[in-house]
Backbone as JSON, one array per atom type, in Angstrom:
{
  "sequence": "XXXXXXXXXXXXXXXXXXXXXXXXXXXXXXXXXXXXXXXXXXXXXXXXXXXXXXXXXXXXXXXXXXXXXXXXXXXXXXXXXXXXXXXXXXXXXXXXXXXXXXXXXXXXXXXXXXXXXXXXXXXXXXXXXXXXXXXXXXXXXXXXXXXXXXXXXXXXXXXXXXXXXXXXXXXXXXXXXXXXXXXXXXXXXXXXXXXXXXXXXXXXXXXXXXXXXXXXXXXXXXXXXXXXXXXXXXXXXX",
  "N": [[0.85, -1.19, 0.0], [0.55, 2.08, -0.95], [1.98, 4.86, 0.59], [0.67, 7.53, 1.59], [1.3, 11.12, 1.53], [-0.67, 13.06, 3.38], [-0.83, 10.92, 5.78], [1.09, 11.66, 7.5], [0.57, 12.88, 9.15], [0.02, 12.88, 12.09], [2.18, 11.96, 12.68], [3.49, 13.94, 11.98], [2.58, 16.32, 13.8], [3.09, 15.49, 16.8], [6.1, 15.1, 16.28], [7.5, 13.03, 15.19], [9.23, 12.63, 12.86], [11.57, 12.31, 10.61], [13.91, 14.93, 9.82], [13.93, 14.99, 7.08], [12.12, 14.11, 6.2], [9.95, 15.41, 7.95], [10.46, 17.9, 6.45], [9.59, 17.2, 3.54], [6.85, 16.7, 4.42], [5.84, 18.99, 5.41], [6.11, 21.05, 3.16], [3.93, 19.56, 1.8], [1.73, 20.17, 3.44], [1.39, 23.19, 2.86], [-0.11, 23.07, 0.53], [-2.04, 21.79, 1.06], [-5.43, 22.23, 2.05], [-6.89, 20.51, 3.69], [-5.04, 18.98, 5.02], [-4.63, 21.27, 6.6], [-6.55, 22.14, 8.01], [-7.5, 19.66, 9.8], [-4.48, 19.54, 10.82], [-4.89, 21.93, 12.09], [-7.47, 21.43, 14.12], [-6.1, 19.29, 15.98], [-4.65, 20.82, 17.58], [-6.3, 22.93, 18.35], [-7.7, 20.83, 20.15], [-5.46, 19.71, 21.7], [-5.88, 21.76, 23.32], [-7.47, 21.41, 24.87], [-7.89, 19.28, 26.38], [-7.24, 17.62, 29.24], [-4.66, 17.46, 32.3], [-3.87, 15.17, 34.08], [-2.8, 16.03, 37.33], [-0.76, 14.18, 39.23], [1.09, 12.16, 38.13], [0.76, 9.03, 37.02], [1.38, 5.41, 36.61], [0.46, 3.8, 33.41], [-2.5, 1.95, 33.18], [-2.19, -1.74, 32.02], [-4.92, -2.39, 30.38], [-5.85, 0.2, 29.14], [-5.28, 1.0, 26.65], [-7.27, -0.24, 25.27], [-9.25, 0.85, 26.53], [-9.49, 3.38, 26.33], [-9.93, 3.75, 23.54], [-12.4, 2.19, 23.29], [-14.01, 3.83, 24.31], [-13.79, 6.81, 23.54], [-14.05, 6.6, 20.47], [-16.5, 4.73, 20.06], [-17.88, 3.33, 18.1], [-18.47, 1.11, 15.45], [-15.54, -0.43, 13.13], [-16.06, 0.87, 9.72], [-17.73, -1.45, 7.25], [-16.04, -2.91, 4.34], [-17.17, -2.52, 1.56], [-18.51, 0.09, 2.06], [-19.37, 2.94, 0.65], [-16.78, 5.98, -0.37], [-15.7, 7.9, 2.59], [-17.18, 11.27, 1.9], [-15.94, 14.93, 2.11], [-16.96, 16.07, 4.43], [-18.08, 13.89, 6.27], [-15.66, 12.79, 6.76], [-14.38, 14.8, 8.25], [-15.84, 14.31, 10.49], [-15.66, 11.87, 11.34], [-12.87, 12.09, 11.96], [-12.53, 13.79, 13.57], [-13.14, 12.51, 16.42], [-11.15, 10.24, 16.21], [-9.0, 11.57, 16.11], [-8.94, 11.96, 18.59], [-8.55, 10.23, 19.8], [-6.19, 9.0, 18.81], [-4.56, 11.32, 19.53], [-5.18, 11.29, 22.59], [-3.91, 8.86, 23.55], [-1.22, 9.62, 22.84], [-0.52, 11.22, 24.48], [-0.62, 10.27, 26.65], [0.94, 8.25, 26.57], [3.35, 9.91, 25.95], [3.3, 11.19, 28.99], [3.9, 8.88, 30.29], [6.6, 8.03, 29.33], [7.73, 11.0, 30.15], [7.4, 10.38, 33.08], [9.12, 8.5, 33.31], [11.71, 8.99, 32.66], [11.9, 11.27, 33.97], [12.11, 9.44, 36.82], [14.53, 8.48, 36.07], [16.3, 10.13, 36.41], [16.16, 11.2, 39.09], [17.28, 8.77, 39.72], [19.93, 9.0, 38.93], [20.93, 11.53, 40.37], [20.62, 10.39, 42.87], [22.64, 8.71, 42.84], [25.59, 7.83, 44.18], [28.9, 9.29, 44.16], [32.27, 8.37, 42.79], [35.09, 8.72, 44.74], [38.38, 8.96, 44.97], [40.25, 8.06, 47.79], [43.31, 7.71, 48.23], [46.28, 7.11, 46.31], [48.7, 5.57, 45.02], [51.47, 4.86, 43.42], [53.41, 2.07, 42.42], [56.0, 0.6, 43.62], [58.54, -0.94, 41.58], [60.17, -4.07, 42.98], [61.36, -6.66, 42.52], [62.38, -7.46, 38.74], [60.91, -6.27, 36.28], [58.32, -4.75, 36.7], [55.31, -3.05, 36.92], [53.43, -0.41, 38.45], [49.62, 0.49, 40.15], [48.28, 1.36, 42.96], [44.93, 1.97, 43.83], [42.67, 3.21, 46.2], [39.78, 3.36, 46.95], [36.28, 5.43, 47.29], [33.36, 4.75, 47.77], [30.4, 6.33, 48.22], [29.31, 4.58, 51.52], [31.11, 2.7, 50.92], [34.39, 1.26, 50.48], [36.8, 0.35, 48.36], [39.8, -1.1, 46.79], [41.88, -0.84, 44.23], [44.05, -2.42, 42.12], [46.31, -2.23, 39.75], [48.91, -3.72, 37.15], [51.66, -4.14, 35.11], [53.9, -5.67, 32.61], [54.32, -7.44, 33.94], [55.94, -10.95, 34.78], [55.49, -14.21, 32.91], [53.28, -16.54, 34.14], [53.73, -20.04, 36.12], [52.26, -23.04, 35.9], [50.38, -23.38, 38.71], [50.81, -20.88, 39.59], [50.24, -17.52, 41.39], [49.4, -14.07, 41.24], [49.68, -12.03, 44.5], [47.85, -10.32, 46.28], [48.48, -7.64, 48.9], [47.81, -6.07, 51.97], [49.67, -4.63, 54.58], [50.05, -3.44, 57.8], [51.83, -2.09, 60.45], [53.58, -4.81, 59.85], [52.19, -7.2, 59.51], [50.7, -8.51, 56.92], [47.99, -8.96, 55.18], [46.1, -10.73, 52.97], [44.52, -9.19, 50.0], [43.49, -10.05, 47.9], [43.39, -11.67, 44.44], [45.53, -12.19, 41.32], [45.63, -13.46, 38.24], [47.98, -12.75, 35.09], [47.43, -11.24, 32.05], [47.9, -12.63, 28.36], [49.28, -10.58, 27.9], [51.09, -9.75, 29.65], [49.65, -8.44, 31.92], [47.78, -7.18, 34.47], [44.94, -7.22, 36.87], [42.76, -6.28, 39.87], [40.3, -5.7, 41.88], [39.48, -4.87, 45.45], [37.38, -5.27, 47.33], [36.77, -3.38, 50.69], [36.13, -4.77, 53.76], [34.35, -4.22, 56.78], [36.32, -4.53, 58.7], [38.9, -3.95, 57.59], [38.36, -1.14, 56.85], [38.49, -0.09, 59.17], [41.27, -0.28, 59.38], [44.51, 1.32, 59.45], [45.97, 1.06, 57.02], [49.7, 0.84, 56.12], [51.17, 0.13, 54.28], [51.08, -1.47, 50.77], [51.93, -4.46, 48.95], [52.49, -6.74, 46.27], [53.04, -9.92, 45.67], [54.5, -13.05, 44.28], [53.04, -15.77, 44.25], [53.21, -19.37, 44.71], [51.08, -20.76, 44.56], [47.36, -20.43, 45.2], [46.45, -20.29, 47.6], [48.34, -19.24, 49.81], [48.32, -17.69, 52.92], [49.85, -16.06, 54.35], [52.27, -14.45, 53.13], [54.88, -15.87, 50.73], [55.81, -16.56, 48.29], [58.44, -14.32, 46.6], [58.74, -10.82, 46.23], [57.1, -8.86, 44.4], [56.75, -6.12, 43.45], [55.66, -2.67, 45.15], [54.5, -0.88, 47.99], [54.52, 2.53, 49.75], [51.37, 3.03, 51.57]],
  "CA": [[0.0, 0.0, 0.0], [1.04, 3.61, -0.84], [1.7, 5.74, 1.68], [-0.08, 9.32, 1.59], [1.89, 12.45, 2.39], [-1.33, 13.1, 4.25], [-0.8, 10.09, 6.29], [1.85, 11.83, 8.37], [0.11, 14.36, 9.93], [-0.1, 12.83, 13.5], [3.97, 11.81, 13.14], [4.32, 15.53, 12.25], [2.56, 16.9, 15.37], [3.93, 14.51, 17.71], [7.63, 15.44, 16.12], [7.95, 12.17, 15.23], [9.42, 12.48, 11.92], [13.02, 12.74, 10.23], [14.36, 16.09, 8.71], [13.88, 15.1, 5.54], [10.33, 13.79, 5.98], [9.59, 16.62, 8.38], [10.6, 18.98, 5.25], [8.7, 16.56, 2.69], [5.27, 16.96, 4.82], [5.8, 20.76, 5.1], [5.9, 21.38, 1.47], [2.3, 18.94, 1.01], [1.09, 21.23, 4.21], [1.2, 23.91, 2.63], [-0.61, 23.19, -0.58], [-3.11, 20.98, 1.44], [-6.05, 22.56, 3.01], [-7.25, 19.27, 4.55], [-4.24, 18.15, 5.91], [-4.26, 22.09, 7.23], [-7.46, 22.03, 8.84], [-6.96, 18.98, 10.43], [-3.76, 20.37, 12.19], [-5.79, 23.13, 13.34], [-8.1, 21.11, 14.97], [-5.59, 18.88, 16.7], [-4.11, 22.05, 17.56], [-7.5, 22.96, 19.22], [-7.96, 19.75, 21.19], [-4.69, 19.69, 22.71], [-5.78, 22.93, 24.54], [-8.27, 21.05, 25.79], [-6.67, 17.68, 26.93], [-6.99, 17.48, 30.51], [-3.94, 16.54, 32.6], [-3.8, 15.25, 36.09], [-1.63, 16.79, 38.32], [-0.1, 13.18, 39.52], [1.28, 11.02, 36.86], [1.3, 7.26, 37.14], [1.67, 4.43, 35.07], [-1.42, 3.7, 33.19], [-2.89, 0.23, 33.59], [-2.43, -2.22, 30.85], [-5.77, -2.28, 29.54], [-6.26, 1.65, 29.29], [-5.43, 1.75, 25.61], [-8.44, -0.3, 24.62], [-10.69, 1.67, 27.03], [-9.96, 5.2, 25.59], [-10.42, 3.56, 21.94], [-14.07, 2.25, 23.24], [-14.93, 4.88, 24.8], [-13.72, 7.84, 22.48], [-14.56, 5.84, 19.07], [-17.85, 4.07, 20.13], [-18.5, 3.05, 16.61], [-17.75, 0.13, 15.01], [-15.28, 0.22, 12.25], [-16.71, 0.82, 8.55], [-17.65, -2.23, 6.06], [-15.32, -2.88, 2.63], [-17.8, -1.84, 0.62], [-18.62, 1.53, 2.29], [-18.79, 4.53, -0.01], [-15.88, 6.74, 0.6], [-16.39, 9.31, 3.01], [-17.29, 12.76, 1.49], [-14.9, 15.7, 3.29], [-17.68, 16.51, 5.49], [-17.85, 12.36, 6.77], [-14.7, 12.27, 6.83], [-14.07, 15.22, 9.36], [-16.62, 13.85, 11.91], [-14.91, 10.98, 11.85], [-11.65, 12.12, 11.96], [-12.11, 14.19, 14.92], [-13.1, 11.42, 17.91], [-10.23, 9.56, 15.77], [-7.75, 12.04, 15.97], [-8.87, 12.78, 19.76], [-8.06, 9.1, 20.97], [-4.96, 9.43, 18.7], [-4.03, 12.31, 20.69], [-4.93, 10.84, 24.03], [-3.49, 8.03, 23.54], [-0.22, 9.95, 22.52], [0.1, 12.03, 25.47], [-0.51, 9.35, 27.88], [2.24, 7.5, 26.47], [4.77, 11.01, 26.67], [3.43, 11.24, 30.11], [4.22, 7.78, 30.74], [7.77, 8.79, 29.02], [8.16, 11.69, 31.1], [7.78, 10.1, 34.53], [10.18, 7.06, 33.54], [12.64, 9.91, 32.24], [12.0, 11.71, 35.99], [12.26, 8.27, 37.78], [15.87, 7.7, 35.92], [17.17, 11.52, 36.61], [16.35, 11.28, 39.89], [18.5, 7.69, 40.31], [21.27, 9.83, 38.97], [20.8, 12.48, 41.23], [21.04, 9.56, 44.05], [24.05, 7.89, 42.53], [27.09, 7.91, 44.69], [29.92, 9.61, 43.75], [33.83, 7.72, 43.24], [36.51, 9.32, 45.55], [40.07, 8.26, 45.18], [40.59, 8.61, 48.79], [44.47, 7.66, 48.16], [46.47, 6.84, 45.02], [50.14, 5.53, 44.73], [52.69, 4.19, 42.06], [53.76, 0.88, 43.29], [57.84, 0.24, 42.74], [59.53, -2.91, 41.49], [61.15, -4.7, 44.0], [62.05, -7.42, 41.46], [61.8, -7.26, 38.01], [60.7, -4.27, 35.95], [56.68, -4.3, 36.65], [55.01, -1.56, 36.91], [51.84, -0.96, 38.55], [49.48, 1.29, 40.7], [47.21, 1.16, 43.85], [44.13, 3.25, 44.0], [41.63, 3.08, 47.59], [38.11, 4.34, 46.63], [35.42, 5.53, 48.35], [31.89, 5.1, 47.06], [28.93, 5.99, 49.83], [29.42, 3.69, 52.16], [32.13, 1.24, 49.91], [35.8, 1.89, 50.02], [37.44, -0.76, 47.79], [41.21, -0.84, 46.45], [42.24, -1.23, 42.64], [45.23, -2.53, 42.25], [46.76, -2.89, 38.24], [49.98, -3.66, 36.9], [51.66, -4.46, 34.2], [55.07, -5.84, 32.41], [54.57, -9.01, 34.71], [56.57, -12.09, 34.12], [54.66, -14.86, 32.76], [53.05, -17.46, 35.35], [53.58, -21.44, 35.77], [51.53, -24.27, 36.86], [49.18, -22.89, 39.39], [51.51, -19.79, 40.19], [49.44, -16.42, 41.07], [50.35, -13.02, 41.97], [48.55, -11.88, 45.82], [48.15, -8.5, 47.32], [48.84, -7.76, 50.53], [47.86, -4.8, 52.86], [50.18, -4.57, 55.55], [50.06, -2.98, 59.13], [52.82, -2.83, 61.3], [54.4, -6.14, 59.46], [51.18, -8.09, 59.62], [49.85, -8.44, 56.09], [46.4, -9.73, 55.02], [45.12, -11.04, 51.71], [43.82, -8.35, 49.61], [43.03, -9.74, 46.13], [44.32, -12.51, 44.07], [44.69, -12.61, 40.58], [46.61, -14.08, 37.43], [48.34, -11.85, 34.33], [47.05, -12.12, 30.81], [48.97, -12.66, 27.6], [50.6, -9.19, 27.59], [51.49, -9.38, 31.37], [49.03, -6.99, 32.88], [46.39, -7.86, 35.82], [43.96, -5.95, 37.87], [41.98, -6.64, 41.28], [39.26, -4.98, 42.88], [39.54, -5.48, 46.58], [36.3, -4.66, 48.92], [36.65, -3.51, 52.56], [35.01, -5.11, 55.13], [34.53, -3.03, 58.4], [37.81, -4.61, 59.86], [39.83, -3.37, 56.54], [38.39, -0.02, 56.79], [38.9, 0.95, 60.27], [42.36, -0.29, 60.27], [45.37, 2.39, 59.44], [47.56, 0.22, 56.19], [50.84, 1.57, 55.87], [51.94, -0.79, 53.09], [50.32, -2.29, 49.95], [52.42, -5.09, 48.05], [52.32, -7.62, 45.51], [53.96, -10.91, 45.49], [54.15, -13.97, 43.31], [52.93, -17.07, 45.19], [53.07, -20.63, 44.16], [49.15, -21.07, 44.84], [46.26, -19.18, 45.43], [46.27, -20.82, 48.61], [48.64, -18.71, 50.53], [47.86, -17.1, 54.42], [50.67, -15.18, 54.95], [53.43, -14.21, 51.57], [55.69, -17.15, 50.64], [57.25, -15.89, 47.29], [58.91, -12.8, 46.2], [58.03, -9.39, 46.24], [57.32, -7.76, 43.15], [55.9, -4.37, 43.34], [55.13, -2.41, 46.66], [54.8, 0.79, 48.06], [54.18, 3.04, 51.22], [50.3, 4.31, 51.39]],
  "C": [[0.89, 1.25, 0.0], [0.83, 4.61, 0.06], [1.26, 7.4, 1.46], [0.66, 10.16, 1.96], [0.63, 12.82, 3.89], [-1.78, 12.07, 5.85], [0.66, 10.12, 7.56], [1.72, 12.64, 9.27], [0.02, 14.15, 11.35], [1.44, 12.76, 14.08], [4.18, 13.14, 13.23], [4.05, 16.39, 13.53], [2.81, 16.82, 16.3], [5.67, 14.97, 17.08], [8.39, 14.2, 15.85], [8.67, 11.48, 13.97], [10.57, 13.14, 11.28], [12.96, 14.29, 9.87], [14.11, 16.32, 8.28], [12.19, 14.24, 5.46], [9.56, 14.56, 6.82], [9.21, 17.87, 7.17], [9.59, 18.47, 4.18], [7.13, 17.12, 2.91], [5.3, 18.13, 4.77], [5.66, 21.64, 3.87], [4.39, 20.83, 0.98], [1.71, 19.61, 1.9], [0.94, 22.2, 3.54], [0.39, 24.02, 1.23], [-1.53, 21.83, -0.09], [-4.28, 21.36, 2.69], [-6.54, 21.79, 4.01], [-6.65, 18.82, 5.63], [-4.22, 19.8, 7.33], [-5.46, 22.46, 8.1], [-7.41, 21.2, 9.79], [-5.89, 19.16, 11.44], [-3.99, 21.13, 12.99], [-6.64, 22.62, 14.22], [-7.15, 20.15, 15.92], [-5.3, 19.41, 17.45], [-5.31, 22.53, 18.95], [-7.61, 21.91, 20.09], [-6.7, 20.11, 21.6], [-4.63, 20.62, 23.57], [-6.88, 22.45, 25.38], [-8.16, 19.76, 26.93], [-6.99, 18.06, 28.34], [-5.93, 17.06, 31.09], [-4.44, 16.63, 34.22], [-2.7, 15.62, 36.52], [-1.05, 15.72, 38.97], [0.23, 12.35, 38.66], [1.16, 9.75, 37.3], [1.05, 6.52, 36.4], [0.4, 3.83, 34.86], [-1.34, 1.79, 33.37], [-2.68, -0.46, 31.91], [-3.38, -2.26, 30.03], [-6.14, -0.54, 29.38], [-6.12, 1.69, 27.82], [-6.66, 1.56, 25.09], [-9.45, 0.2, 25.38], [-10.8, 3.03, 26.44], [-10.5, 4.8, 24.28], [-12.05, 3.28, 22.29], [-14.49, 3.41, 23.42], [-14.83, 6.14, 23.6], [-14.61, 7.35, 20.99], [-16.37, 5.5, 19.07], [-18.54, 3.9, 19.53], [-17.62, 1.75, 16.12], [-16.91, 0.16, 13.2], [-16.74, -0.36, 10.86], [-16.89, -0.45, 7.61], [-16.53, -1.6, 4.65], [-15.81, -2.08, 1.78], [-18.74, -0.38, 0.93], [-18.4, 2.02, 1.3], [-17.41, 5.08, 0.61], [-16.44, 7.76, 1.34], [-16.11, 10.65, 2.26], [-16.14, 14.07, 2.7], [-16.42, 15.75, 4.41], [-17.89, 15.24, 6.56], [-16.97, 12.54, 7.06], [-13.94, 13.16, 8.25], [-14.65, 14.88, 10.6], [-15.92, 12.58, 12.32], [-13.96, 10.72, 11.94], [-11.03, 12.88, 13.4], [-12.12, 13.49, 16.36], [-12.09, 10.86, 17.34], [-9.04, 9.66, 16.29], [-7.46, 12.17, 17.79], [-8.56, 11.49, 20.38], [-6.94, 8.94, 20.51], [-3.97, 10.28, 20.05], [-3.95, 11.83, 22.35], [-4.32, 10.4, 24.27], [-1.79, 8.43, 23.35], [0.21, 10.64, 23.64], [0.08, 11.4, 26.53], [0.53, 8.54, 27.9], [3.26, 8.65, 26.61], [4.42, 11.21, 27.77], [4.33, 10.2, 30.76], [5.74, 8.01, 30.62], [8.42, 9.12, 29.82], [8.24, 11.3, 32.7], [9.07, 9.21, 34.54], [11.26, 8.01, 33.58], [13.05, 10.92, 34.09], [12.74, 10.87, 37.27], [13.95, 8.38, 37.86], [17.11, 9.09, 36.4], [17.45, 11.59, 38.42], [17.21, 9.57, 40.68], [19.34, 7.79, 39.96], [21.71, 10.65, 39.89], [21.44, 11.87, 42.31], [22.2, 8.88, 44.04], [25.2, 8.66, 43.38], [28.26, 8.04, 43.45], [31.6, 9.23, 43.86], [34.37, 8.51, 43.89], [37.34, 8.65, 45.54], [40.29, 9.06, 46.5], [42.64, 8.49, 48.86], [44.83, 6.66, 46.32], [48.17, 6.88, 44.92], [50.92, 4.68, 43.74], [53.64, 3.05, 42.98], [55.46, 0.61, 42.43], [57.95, -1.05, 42.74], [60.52, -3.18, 42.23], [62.43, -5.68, 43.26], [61.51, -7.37, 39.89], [61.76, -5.89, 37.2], [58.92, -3.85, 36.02], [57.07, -3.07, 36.96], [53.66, -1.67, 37.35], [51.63, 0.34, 39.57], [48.67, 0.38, 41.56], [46.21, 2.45, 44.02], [43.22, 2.77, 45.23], [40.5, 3.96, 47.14], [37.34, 4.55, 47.16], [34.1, 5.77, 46.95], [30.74, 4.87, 47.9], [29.75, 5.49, 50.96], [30.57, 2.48, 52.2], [33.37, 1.41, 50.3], [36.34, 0.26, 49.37], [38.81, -0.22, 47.34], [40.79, -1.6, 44.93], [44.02, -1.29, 42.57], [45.19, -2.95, 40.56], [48.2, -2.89, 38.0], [50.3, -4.72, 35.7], [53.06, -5.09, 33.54], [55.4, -6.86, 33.54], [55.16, -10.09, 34.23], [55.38, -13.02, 34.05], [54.67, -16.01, 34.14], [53.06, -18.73, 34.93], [52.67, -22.04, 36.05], [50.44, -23.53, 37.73], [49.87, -21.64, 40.61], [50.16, -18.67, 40.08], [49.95, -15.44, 41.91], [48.92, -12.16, 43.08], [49.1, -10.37, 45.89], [47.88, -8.63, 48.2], [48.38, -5.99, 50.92], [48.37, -5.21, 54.36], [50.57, -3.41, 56.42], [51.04, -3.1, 60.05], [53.13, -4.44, 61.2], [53.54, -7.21, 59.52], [50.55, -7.81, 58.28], [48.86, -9.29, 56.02], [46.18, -9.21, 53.94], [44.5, -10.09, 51.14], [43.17, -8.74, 48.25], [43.47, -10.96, 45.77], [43.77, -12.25, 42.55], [46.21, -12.8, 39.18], [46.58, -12.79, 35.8], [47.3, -12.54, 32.55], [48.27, -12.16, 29.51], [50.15, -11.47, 27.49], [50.89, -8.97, 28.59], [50.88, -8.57, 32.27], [48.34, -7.96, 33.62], [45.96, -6.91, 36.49], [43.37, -7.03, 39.02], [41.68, -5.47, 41.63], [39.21, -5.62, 44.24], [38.46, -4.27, 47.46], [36.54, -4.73, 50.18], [35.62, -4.1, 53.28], [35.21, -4.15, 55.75], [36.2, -3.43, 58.73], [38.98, -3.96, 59.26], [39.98, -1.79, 56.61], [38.52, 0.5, 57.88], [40.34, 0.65, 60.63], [43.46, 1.25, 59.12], [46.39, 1.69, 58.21], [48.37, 1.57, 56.47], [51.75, 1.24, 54.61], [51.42, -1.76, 51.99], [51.44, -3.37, 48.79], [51.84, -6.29, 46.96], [53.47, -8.92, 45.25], [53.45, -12.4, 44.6], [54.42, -15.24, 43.83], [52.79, -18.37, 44.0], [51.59, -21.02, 43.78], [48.6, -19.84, 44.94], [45.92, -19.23, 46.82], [47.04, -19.88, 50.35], [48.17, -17.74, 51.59], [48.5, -15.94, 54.54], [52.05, -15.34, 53.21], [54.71, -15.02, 51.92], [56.45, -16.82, 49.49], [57.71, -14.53, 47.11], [58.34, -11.86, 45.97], [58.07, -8.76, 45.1], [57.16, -6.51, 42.91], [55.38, -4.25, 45.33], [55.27, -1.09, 46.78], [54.1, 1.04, 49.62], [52.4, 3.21, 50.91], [49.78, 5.07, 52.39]]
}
């Protein structure tokens, strides 16, 4: 079926239509009194539109109740005559007016979700790098950093590094946060082909109220390790 220039007239009032088919309809607007009456009366109803002053999400069946109710005709037989202009506006205006309803109940609907999602930005916690140091090679030539974050309530550590030697057998490289010479487990995690690795390490309460003084990285046999058993690769004060 061929589509009508006149067959865009609800996309064009709604704004729901490209550039270049915006510009298209604007050129048959203007050399179409029909289509330009018609806008005028849409034009007219939407000053009448009612809104409620509380939005909320319409119920699933609401579209086919405005269509009964607005319409409350059953459609036309095949072999109908066409409608004459004067038919055709009577029944273009309850048409156009559950169109319309139906269009602004859905940009209401829109606009609250659009509200909902601004205001769970609004609420979004903000990162803080509460500390941030350049971790030295002990052995080796890595290279790597430690960052401590704060988000709300969160503080986690990021630890990355890079120019790692490759790993054997069920070798992996541990982080450590150490306290007056007592370290504890921060992370574990293995390099990939180009030698880099990362870990995210979450505080518990006991992590975050204690005082580190020292964040390293060493390269254990296992994943298994309590307390650091191989060499020190990277480390630093924080």
């Amino acid at each position: 079926m061929t589509t009508h220039q006149c067959d865009y007239l609800l996309d064009y009032y709604n704004g729901h239509l490209s550039e270049l088919e915006r510009a298209q309809f604007e050129k048959h607007l203007a050399s179409c009194p029909q289509c330009q009456e018609e806008l005028h009366e849409l034009e007219q109803l939407a000053e009448y539109m009612p809104f409620a002053s509380d939005i909320v999400e319409p119920p699933k069946d609401l579209e086919d109740r405005v269509l009964t109710n607005i319409l409350g005709e059953k459609k036309p037989k095949a072999n109908v005559e066409p409608f004459s202009n004067k038919k055709k506006r009577s029944w273009f205006l309850p048409s156009v007016a559950a169109a319309l309803a139906l269009s602004l109940i859905g940009n209401a609907y829109l606009f609250t979700q659009i509200e909902d999602q601004n205001e769970v930005v609004e609420q979004a916690t903000i990162d803080q790098v509460v500390q941030y140091v350049d971790l030295a090679a002990v052995s080796g030539n890595a290279k790597g950093t430690a960052s401590i974050i704060k988000q709300g309530e969160q503080t986690s550590m990021v630890v990355q590094a890079s120019e790692l030697q490759d790993l054997s057998n069920e070798e992996v490289y541990q982080v450590w946060l150490i306290k007056d010479d007592k370290p504890e487990r921060a992370g574990t995690f293995v390099t990939s082909k180009d030698g880099k690795g990362s870990v995210v390490f979450k505080f518990n309460e006991e992590f975050t109220k204690k005082d580190w003084d020292t964040v390293a990285i060493t390269l254990e046999p296992d994943a298994n390790s309590q307390l650091p058993q191989g060499d020190i690769v990277l480390a630093s004060e924080i």
